[in-house]
Amino acid sequence: MNGPLSLDDLAREPEQFTCDLHTAGGSPFTARLLRSDDGDRLGLYFDNLGPSVRGMYGPHPLHAAHAALLCGSIDCDQLLPFVAIVNDPDDAESHAIAGYFLVQVGLRDGDRQRYIDHGHPLTEQECCTFAPCIADAWQSRGLGSALFAHLATSLRRLGRRQLVLWGGVRSDNPRAQHFYRKFGFRHVGDFGVKGLNNLDMVLDL
Ligand SMILES: CC(C)(COP(=O)(O)OP(=O)(O)OC[C@H]1O[C@@H](n2cnc3c(N)ncnc32)[C@H](O)[C@@H]1OP(=O)(O)O)[C@@H](O)C(=O)NCCC(=O)NCCS
């Protein structure tokens, strides 16, 4: 059941990455890949994110129109968006998204050269690129840690050996840096964007 998996296998059976989990504090949630019928719930999740998350999360706009675009173009060869689904205790059918961890298969053009410049070249076929985002009300409650452990196990099943940060992490984001270091990410270099220092980090999976 947990043997090696190809991207073709995953495209046929995306539920291979579905898992019922708990945070360390005991809150249940389901981790799975984003589906084409998630547009409304992902749109709601994006629209409700607060300004501090928007300032820290760089890969793409966080609004309902982009959620519809993502759900309308699901392609496991390119992007693996993991979501954490929680249920409101008063509404067992709510299935709200509380976390969204975006993985790109391979490296992004915008990141690749920086790792070469840091003296840390990466192998496209062995890498994935990662950007996490947890709903404001769920941050610092262990949801991200539980979702990340599942994501790392899932990427190992695909034979991926390294995970890098999508656009790095801002130096003024201590929580995210703590989160990455806790899981073994190593700081391999810095770069500046609009006067802000950012850290590039790599995890050997
Ligand atoms: C970073 C993020 C993904 C982590 O997910 P999460 O669910 O909040 O993480 P967890 O609760 O599992 O773990 C958070 C850890 O940070 C620690 N932490 C919280 N605030 C902190 C702070 N100000 N400084 C350092 N560590 C902090 C917590 O104690 C916890 O560590 P522990 O497990 O060793 O006790 C989430 O907070 C988030 O989406 N933040 C906003 C968007 C963002 O910054 N994305 C990353 C862009 S690079």
Coordinates of N, CA and C and ligand atoms in Angstrom, one line a residue:
M1 N 0.8 -1.2 0.0 CA 0.0 0.0 0.0 C 0.9 1.3 0.0
N2 N 2.0 1.2 0.7 CA 2.9 2.4 0.7 C 4.1 2.2 -0.1
G3 N 4.0 1.5 -1.2 CA 5.2 1.2 -2.0 C 5.5 2.4 -2.9
P4 N 6.6 2.3 -3.8 CA 6.9 3.4 -4.7 C 5.8 3.7 -5.6
L5 N 5.7 5.0 -6.0 CA 4.6 5.5 -6.8 C 5.2 6.3 -7.9
S6 N 4.6 6.2 -9.1 CA 5.0 7.2 -10.2 C 4.0 8.3 -10.2
L7 N 4.4 9.4 -10.9 CA 3.4 10.5 -11.1 C 2.2 10.0 -11.9
D8 N 2.4 9.1 -12.8 CA 1.3 8.5 -13.6 C 0.4 7.7 -12.7
D9 N 0.9 6.9 -11.8 CA 0.1 6.2 -10.8 C -0.7 7.2 -10.0
L10 N -0.1 8.3 -9.6 CA -0.8 9.2 -8.7 C -1.9 9.9 -9.5
A11 N -1.7 10.2 -10.8 CA -2.7 10.9 -11.6 C -3.9 10.0 -11.7
R12 N -3.7 8.7 -11.8 CA -4.8 7.7 -11.8 C -5.5 7.6 -10.5
E13 N -4.7 7.6 -9.4 CA -5.2 7.4 -8.1 C -4.8 8.4 -7.1
P14 N -5.3 9.7 -7.2 CA -4.8 10.7 -6.3 C -5.1 10.5 -4.9
E15 N -6.1 9.6 -4.6 CA -6.5 9.3 -3.2 C -5.4 8.5 -2.5
Q16 N -4.3 8.1 -3.3 CA -3.1 7.5 -2.6 C -2.5 8.4 -1.6
F17 N -2.8 9.7 -1.8 CA -2.2 10.7 -0.9 C -3.3 11.2 0.1
T18 N -4.4 10.5 0.3 CA -5.4 10.9 1.2 C -5.1 10.2 2.5
C19 N -5.2 10.9 3.6 CA -5.0 10.3 4.9 C -5.7 11.1 6.0
D20 N -6.4 10.3 6.9 CA -7.0 10.9 8.1 C -6.0 11.1 9.2
L21 N -5.8 12.3 9.7 CA -4.8 12.6 10.6 C -5.3 13.4 11.8
H22 N -4.5 13.6 12.8 CA -4.8 14.5 14.0 C -3.6 15.5 14.2
T23 N -3.9 16.7 14.6 CA -2.8 17.5 15.1 C -2.4 17.0 16.5
A24 N -1.2 17.5 16.9 CA -0.7 17.0 18.2 C -1.7 17.3 19.3
G25 N -2.5 18.3 19.2 CA -3.5 18.7 20.1 C -4.8 17.8 20.0
G26 N -4.9 16.9 19.0 CA -6.0 16.0 18.9 C -7.1 16.4 17.9
S27 N -6.9 17.5 17.2 CA -7.9 17.9 16.2 C -7.8 17.1 15.0
P28 N -8.9 16.4 14.6 CA -8.9 15.6 13.4 C -9.0 16.4 12.1
F29 N -8.3 15.9 11.1 CA -8.5 16.5 9.8 C -8.1 15.5 8.7
T30 N -8.5 15.8 7.5 CA -8.1 14.9 6.4 C -7.1 15.6 5.5
A31 N -6.0 15.0 5.2 CA -5.0 15.5 4.3 C -5.2 14.8 2.9
R32 N -5.3 15.6 1.9 CA -5.4 15.0 0.5 C -5.0 16.0 -0.5
L33 N -4.9 15.6 -1.8 CA -4.6 16.5 -2.8 C -5.8 17.3 -3.2
L34 N -5.6 18.5 -3.7 CA -6.7 19.3 -4.2 C -7.4 18.6 -5.3
R35 N -8.8 18.8 -5.4 CA -9.6 18.1 -6.4 C -10.3 19.2 -7.3
S36 N -10.7 18.8 -8.4 CA -11.4 19.7 -9.3 C -12.7 20.3 -8.8
D37 N -13.3 19.6 -7.8 CA -14.5 20.1 -7.2 C -14.3 20.9 -5.9
D38 N -13.1 21.3 -5.7 CA -12.7 22.1 -4.5 C -12.8 23.6 -4.7
G39 N -13.1 24.0 -5.9 CA -13.0 25.5 -6.2 C -13.7 26.4 -5.2
D40 N -14.9 26.1 -4.8 CA -15.6 27.0 -3.9 C -15.0 27.0 -2.5
R41 N -14.6 25.8 -2.0 CA -14.0 25.8 -0.7 C -12.6 26.4 -0.7
L42 N -11.9 26.2 -1.7 CA -10.5 26.8 -1.8 C -10.7 28.4 -2.0
G43 N -11.7 28.8 -2.7 CA -11.9 30.2 -2.9 C -12.2 30.9 -1.6
L44 N -13.1 30.2 -0.8 CA -13.5 30.7 0.5 C -12.2 30.8 1.4
Y45 N -11.4 29.8 1.4 CA -10.2 29.8 2.2 C -9.3 30.9 1.8
F46 N -9.0 31.1 0.5 CA -8.2 32.2 0.0 C -8.7 33.5 0.5
D47 N -10.0 33.7 0.2 CA -10.6 35.0 0.5 C -10.6 35.4 1.9
N48 N -10.6 34.4 2.8 CA -10.6 34.7 4.3 C -9.2 34.9 4.9
L49 N -8.2 34.7 4.1 CA -6.8 34.8 4.7 C -6.5 36.2 5.0
G50 N -5.8 36.4 6.2 CA -5.5 37.8 6.6 C -4.3 38.4 6.0
P51 N -4.1 39.7 6.2 CA -3.0 40.4 5.5 C -1.6 39.8 5.9
S52 N -1.4 39.3 7.1 CA 0.0 38.8 7.3 C 0.3 37.6 6.5
V53 N -0.7 36.7 6.3 CA -0.4 35.5 5.5 C -0.1 36.0 4.1
R54 N -1.0 36.9 3.6 CA -0.8 37.4 2.2 C 0.6 38.0 2.0
G55 N 1.1 38.6 3.1 CA 2.5 39.2 2.9 C 3.6 38.2 2.9
M56 N 3.3 37.0 3.5 CA 4.4 36.0 3.6 C 4.3 35.0 2.5
Y57 N 3.1 34.8 1.9 CA 3.0 33.7 0.9 C 3.1 34.3 -0.5
G58 N 4.1 33.9 -1.3 CA 4.4 34.5 -2.5 C 4.0 33.9 -3.8
P59 N 3.7 32.5 -3.9 CA 3.6 31.9 -5.2 C 2.6 32.4 -6.1
H60 N 1.4 32.8 -5.6 CA 0.3 33.2 -6.5 C -0.7 34.0 -5.8
P61 N -1.6 34.7 -6.5 CA -2.6 35.5 -5.8 C -3.5 34.6 -4.9
L62 N -4.0 35.1 -3.8 CA -4.9 34.4 -2.9 C -6.3 34.9 -3.0
H63 N -7.0 34.5 -4.0 CA -8.4 34.9 -4.2 C -9.2 33.9 -4.9
A64 N -10.5 34.0 -4.9 CA -11.4 33.0 -5.4 C -11.1 32.7 -6.9
A65 N -10.8 33.7 -7.7 CA -10.6 33.5 -9.1 C -9.4 32.6 -9.3
H66 N -8.4 32.8 -8.5 CA -7.2 31.9 -8.7 C -7.5 30.5 -8.2
A67 N -8.3 30.4 -7.2 CA -8.8 29.0 -6.7 C -9.4 28.3 -7.8
A68 N -10.3 29.0 -8.6 CA -11.0 28.3 -9.7 C -10.0 27.9 -10.8
L69 N -9.0 28.7 -11.0 CA -8.0 28.4 -12.0 C -7.2 27.1 -11.6
L70 N -6.8 27.1 -10.3 CA -6.1 25.9 -9.8 C -6.9 24.7 -9.9
C71 N -8.2 24.8 -9.5 CA -9.0 23.6 -9.5 C -9.4 23.1 -11.0
G72 N -9.3 24.1 -11.9 CA -9.7 23.8 -13.3 C -8.5 23.3 -14.1
S73 N -7.3 23.2 -13.4 CA -6.1 22.8 -14.2 C -5.2 21.8 -13.4
I74 N -5.9 20.9 -12.8 CA -5.1 19.9 -11.9 C -4.3 19.0 -12.8
D75 N -3.0 19.0 -12.5 CA -2.1 18.2 -13.3 C -0.9 17.7 -12.4
C76 N -1.0 16.5 -11.9 CA 0.0 15.9 -11.0 C 1.4 15.9 -11.5
D77 N 1.6 16.0 -12.8 CA 3.0 16.1 -13.3 C 3.6 17.4 -13.0
Q78 N 2.8 18.4 -12.7 CA 3.4 19.8 -12.4 C 3.2 20.2 -11.0
L79 N 2.0 20.2 -10.5 CA 1.7 20.8 -9.2 C 1.0 19.7 -8.3
L80 N 1.4 19.6 -7.1 CA 0.7 18.8 -6.1 C 0.2 19.7 -4.9
P81 N -1.0 20.2 -5.0 CA -1.5 21.0 -3.9 C -2.1 20.2 -2.9
F82 N -1.5 20.1 -1.7 CA -2.1 19.4 -0.6 C -3.0 20.3 0.2
V83 N -4.2 19.8 0.7 CA -5.1 20.5 1.5 C -5.4 19.8 2.8
A84 N -5.6 20.5 3.8 CA -6.1 20.0 5.1 C -7.6 20.3 5.3
I85 N -8.4 19.3 5.4 CA -9.9 19.5 5.4 C -10.3 19.3 6.9
V86 N -11.0 20.3 7.4 CA -11.6 20.1 8.8 C -13.1 20.3 8.8
N87 N -13.7 19.7 9.8 CA -15.2 19.8 9.9 C -15.6 20.6 11.0
D88 N -16.5 21.6 10.8 CA -17.0 22.3 11.9 C -17.8 21.3 12.8
P89 N -17.6 21.3 14.1 CA -18.4 20.4 15.0 C -19.9 20.5 14.8
D90 N -20.3 21.7 14.5 CA -21.8 22.0 14.3 C -22.3 21.7 12.9
D91 N -21.4 21.3 12.0 CA -21.8 21.1 10.6 C -20.8 20.0 10.0
A92 N -21.3 18.7 10.2 CA -20.4 17.6 9.8 C -20.1 17.6 8.3
E93 N -20.9 18.4 7.5 CA -20.7 18.4 6.1 C -19.9 19.6 5.6
S94 N -19.3 20.4 6.5 CA -18.7 21.6 6.1 C -17.5 21.4 5.3
H95 N -16.6 20.5 5.7 CA -15.4 20.1 4.9 C -14.6 21.4 4.5
A96 N -14.3 22.2 5.4 CA -13.6 23.5 5.1 C -12.1 23.2 4.9
I97 N -11.5 24.0 4.1 CA -10.0 23.9 4.0 C -9.4 24.8 5.1
A98 N -8.5 24.3 5.8 CA -7.8 25.0 6.9 C -6.3 25.1 6.6
G99 N -5.8 24.4 5.6 CA -4.4 24.5 5.2 C -4.2 24.1 3.8
Y100 N -3.2 24.8 3.1 CA -3.0 24.6 1.7 C -1.5 24.6 1.5
F101 N -0.9 23.5 1.2 CA 0.6 23.3 1.0 C 0.8 23.0 -0.5
L102 N 1.4 24.0 -1.1 CA 1.6 23.8 -2.6 C 3.0 23.2 -2.9
V103 N 3.0 22.2 -3.7 CA 4.3 21.6 -4.1 C 4.4 21.6 -5.6
Q104 N 5.5 22.1 -6.1 CA 5.7 22.0 -7.6 C 6.7 20.8 -7.7
V105 N 6.4 20.0 -8.7 CA 7.3 18.8 -9.0 C 8.5 19.4 -9.8
G106 N 9.7 19.2 -9.2 CA 10.9 19.8 -9.8 C 11.2 21.2 -9.3
L107 N 12.0 21.9 -10.0 CA 12.4 23.2 -9.6 C 11.8 24.3 -10.4
R108 N 11.7 25.5 -9.9 CA 11.2 26.7 -10.7 C 12.3 27.4 -11.3
D109 N 12.1 28.0 -12.5 CA 13.2 28.7 -13.1 C 13.7 29.8 -12.2
G110 N 12.7 30.4 -11.5 CA 13.1 31.6 -10.6 C 14.0 31.2 -9.4
D111 N 14.0 29.9 -9.0 CA 14.7 29.5 -7.9 C 16.0 28.8 -8.3
R112 N 16.0 28.1 -9.4 CA 17.1 27.1 -9.8 C 18.5 27.8 -9.7
Q113 N 18.6 29.0 -10.3 CA 20.0 29.6 -10.4 C 20.5 30.0 -9.1
R114 N 19.6 30.4 -8.2 CA 20.1 30.9 -6.9 C 20.8 29.7 -6.1
Y115 N 20.3 28.5 -6.3 CA 20.9 27.4 -5.6 C 22.2 27.0 -6.2
I116 N 22.4 27.2 -7.5 CA 23.7 27.1 -8.2 C 24.6 28.1 -7.6
D117 N 24.1 29.4 -7.5 CA 25.0 30.5 -7.0 C 25.4 30.2 -5.6
H118 N 24.5 29.6 -4.8 CA 24.9 29.2 -3.4 C 25.9 28.1 -3.3
G119 N 26.3 27.5 -4.5 CA 27.1 26.3 -4.5 C 26.4 25.1 -4.0
H120 N 25.1 25.1 -4.3 CA 24.2 24.0 -3.9 C 23.3 23.5 -5.1
P121 N 23.9 23.1 -6.2 CA 23.1 22.7 -7.3 C 22.2 21.6 -7.0
L122 N 21.0 21.6 -7.6 CA 20.0 20.5 -7.3 C 19.6 19.7 -8.5
T123 N 19.2 18.5 -8.3 CA 18.8 17.6 -9.5 C 17.3 17.7 -9.7
E124 N 17.0 18.2 -10.9 CA 15.6 18.4 -11.2 C 14.7 17.2 -10.9
Q125 N 15.1 16.0 -11.3 CA 14.2 14.8 -11.2 C 14.1 14.4 -9.7
E126 N 15.0 14.9 -8.8 CA 14.9 14.4 -7.4 C 14.3 15.5 -6.5
C127 N 14.0 16.6 -7.1 CA 13.5 17.8 -6.2 C 12.1 18.1 -6.3
C128 N 11.6 18.7 -5.3 CA 10.3 19.4 -5.4 C 10.4 20.7 -4.7
T129 N 9.5 21.6 -5.0 CA 9.5 23.0 -4.4 C 8.2 23.2 -3.7
F130 N 8.3 23.9 -2.5 CA 7.3 23.9 -1.5 C 6.9 25.3 -1.0
A131 N 5.6 25.5 -0.8 CA 5.2 26.8 -0.2 C 3.9 26.5 0.7
P132 N 4.0 26.7 2.0 CA 2.9 26.4 2.9 C 2.1 27.6 3.3
C133 N 0.8 27.3 3.6 CA -0.1 28.4 4.1 C -1.2 27.8 4.9
I134 N -1.3 28.2 6.1 CA -2.3 27.7 7.1 C -3.3 28.9 7.4
A135 N -4.6 28.6 7.5 CA -5.6 29.6 7.8 C -5.2 30.3 9.1
D136 N -5.5 31.6 9.2 CA -5.1 32.3 10.4 C -5.5 31.7 11.7
A137 N -6.8 31.2 11.7 CA -7.3 30.7 13.0 C -6.7 29.3 13.4
W138 N -6.0 28.7 12.4 CA -5.4 27.4 12.7 C -3.9 27.5 12.9
Q139 N -3.3 28.7 12.8 CA -1.8 28.7 12.9 C -1.3 28.5 14.3
S140 N -0.2 27.9 14.4 CA 0.5 27.6 15.7 C -0.3 26.6 16.5
R141 N -1.1 25.8 15.9 CA -1.9 24.7 16.6 C -1.5 23.3 16.1
G142 N -0.4 23.2 15.4 CA 0.1 21.9 15.0 C -0.4 21.4 13.8
L143 N -1.3 22.1 13.1 CA -1.9 21.6 11.8 C -0.8 21.5 10.8
G144 N 0.0 22.6 10.6 CA 1.0 22.6 9.6 C 2.0 21.4 9.8
S145 N 2.4 21.2 11.1 CA 3.3 20.1 11.3 C 2.8 18.7 10.9
A146 N 1.5 18.5 11.2 CA 0.9 17.2 10.9 C 0.8 17.1 9.4
L147 N 0.4 18.2 8.7 CA 0.2 18.1 7.3 C 1.6 17.9 6.6
F148 N 2.6 18.6 7.1 CA 3.9 18.5 6.5 C 4.5 17.1 6.6
A149 N 4.3 16.5 7.8 CA 4.8 15.1 7.9 C 4.2 14.2 6.8
H150 N 2.9 14.4 6.6 CA 2.2 13.6 5.6 C 2.8 13.9 4.2
L151 N 3.0 15.2 3.9 CA 3.5 15.6 2.6 C 4.9 15.1 2.4
A152 N 5.8 15.1 3.4 CA 7.1 14.6 3.2 C 7.1 13.1 2.9
T153 N 6.3 12.3 3.6 CA 6.1 10.9 3.4 C 5.7 10.7 2.0
S154 N 4.7 11.5 1.5 CA 4.1 11.3 0.2 C 5.2 11.6 -0.9
L155 N 6.0 12.6 -0.7 CA 7.0 12.9 -1.7 C 8.1 11.8 -1.7
R156 N 8.4 11.2 -0.6 CA 9.4 10.1 -0.6 C 8.9 9.0 -1.4
R157 N 7.6 8.7 -1.3 CA 7.0 7.6 -2.1 C 7.1 7.9 -3.6
L158 N 7.2 9.1 -4.0 CA 7.4 9.5 -5.4 C 8.9 9.4 -5.8
G159 N 9.7 9.1 -4.8 CA 11.1 9.0 -5.1 C 11.9 10.3 -5.1
R160 N 11.2 11.3 -4.5 CA 11.8 12.6 -4.4 C 12.8 12.7 -3.2
R161 N 13.9 13.3 -3.4 CA 15.0 13.2 -2.4 C 15.2 14.6 -1.7
Q162 N 14.8 15.7 -2.4 CA 15.0 17.0 -1.8 C 13.8 17.9 -2.0
L163 N 13.6 18.8 -1.0 CA 12.6 19.8 -1.0 C 13.2 21.1 -0.8
V164 N 12.8 22.1 -1.6 CA 13.3 23.5 -1.4 C 12.2 24.4 -1.3
L165 N 12.4 25.6 -0.7 CA 11.4 26.6 -0.5 C 11.1 27.4 -1.8
W166 N 9.8 27.6 -2.0 CA 9.4 28.3 -3.2 C 9.6 29.8 -2.9
G167 N 10.7 30.4 -3.5 CA 11.0 31.8 -3.3 C 11.6 32.1 -1.9
G168 N 12.1 31.0 -1.3 CA 12.7 31.2 0.0 C 11.7 31.6 1.1
V169 N 12.3 32.0 2.3 CA 11.5 32.5 3.4 C 12.0 33.8 3.9
R170 N 11.1 34.7 4.2 CA 11.6 36.1 4.6 C 12.3 36.0 5.9
S171 N 13.3 36.8 6.1 CA 14.1 36.8 7.4 C 13.2 37.3 8.5
D172 N 12.2 38.0 8.2 CA 11.3 38.5 9.3 C 10.1 37.6 9.5
N173 N 10.3 36.3 9.2 CA 9.2 35.3 9.4 C 9.7 34.2 10.3
P174 N 9.9 34.5 11.6 CA 10.6 33.5 12.5 C 9.8 32.3 12.7
R175 N 8.4 32.4 12.6 CA 7.7 31.1 12.8 C 7.9 30.1 11.7
A176 N 7.9 30.7 10.4 CA 8.1 29.7 9.3 C 9.5 29.2 9.4
Q177 N 10.5 30.0 9.7 CA 11.9 29.5 9.8 C 12.0 28.4 10.9
H178 N 11.4 28.6 12.0 CA 11.4 27.6 13.1 C 10.7 26.3 12.5
F179 N 9.6 26.5 11.9 CA 8.9 25.3 11.3 C 9.8 24.5 10.4
Y180 N 10.5 25.2 9.4 CA 11.3 24.5 8.5 C 12.5 23.8 9.2
R181 N 13.1 24.6 10.1 CA 14.3 24.0 10.8 C 13.9 22.8 11.6
K182 N 12.7 22.8 12.2 CA 12.2 21.7 13.0 C 12.1 20.4 12.2
F183 N 11.8 20.6 10.9 CA 11.7 19.4 10.0 C 13.0 19.1 9.3
G184 N 14.1 19.8 9.6 CA 15.4 19.5 9.1 C 15.9 20.3 7.9
F185 N 15.1 21.3 7.5 CA 15.6 22.2 6.4 C 16.9 22.9 6.8
R186 N 17.8 23.0 5.9 CA 19.1 23.7 6.1 C 19.1 25.0 5.3
H187 N 19.7 26.0 6.0 CA 19.8 27.3 5.3 C 21.1 27.3 4.5
V188 N 20.9 27.5 3.1 CA 22.0 27.3 2.2 C 22.5 28.6 1.6
G189 N 21.7 29.7 1.8 CA 22.1 31.0 1.2 C 21.0 32.0 1.4
D190 N 21.3 33.3 1.0 CA 20.4 34.4 1.2 C 20.2 35.1 -0.1
F191 N 19.1 35.9 -0.2 CA 19.0 36.8 -1.4 C 18.0 37.9 -1.0
G192 N 18.2 39.0 -1.7 CA 17.3 40.2 -1.3 C 16.2 40.4 -2.3
V193 N 15.1 40.8 -1.8 CA 14.0 41.2 -2.7 C 13.3 42.5 -2.1
K194 N 13.3 43.6 -2.9 CA 12.7 44.8 -2.5 C 13.2 45.2 -1.1
G195 N 14.6 45.1 -0.8 CA 15.1 45.5 0.4 C 15.0 44.5 1.6
L196 N 14.3 43.4 1.3 CA 14.1 42.4 2.4 C 15.0 41.2 2.2
N197 N 15.6 40.7 3.2 CA 16.5 39.5 3.1 C 15.6 38.3 3.2
N198 N 16.0 37.3 2.3 CA 15.2 36.0 2.3 C 16.2 34.9 2.4
L199 N 15.8 33.8 3.0 CA 16.7 32.6 3.2 C 16.3 31.5 2.2
D200 N 17.2 30.9 1.5 CA 17.0 29.7 0.8 C 17.3 28.5 1.7
M201 N 16.4 27.5 1.7 CA 16.5 26.4 2.6 C 16.2 25.1 1.8
V202 N 16.9 24.0 2.2 CA 16.8 22.7 1.5 C 16.6 21.6 2.6
L203 N 15.7 20.7 2.3 CA 15.5 19.5 3.2 C 15.8 18.3 2.4
D204 N 16.7 17.4 2.9 CA 16.9 16.1 2.4 C 15.8 15.2 2.9
L205 N 15.0 14.7 2.0 CA 13.8 14.0 2.4 C 14.1 12.6 3.0
Ligands
LIG1 C1 4.5 28.8 8.7 C2 3.2 27.9 8.8 C3 3.0 27.1 7.5 C4 3.4 26.9 10.0 O1 2.2 26.1 10.1 P1 1.5 26.0 11.6 O2 0.3 25.1 11.5 O3 1.3 27.4 12.1 O4 2.7 25.3 12.3 P2 2.7 24.4 13.7 O5 1.7 24.9 14.6 O6 2.7 23.0 13.3 O7 4.2 24.8 14.2 C5 4.6 26.1 14.4 C6 5.9 26.1 15.2 O8 6.4 27.5 15.2 C7 6.5 27.9 16.6 N1 6.3 29.3 16.6 C8 5.1 30.0 16.6 N2 5.3 31.3 16.6 C9 6.7 31.5 16.5 C10 7.5 32.6 16.5 N3 7.0 33.9 16.5 N4 8.9 32.4 16.4 C11 9.4 31.1 16.3 N5 8.6 30.0 16.4 C12 7.3 30.2 16.5 C13 5.5 27.0 17.3 O9 5.9 27.0 18.7 C14 5.7 25.7 16.6 O10 6.9 25.1 17.0 P3 6.9 23.7 17.8 O11 6.1 22.7 17.0 O12 8.4 23.4 17.9 O13 6.3 24.0 19.1 C15 1.9 28.8 9.1 O14 2.1 29.4 10.4 C16 1.6 29.8 8.1 O15 0.9 29.5 7.1 N6 2.1 31.1 8.3 C17 1.7 32.2 7.4 C18 2.2 32.0 6.0 C19 3.7 31.7 5.9 O16 4.5 32.3 6.7 N7 4.1 30.8 5.0 C20 5.5 30.5 4.8 C21 6.0 31.4 3.8 S1 7.7 31.0 3.5

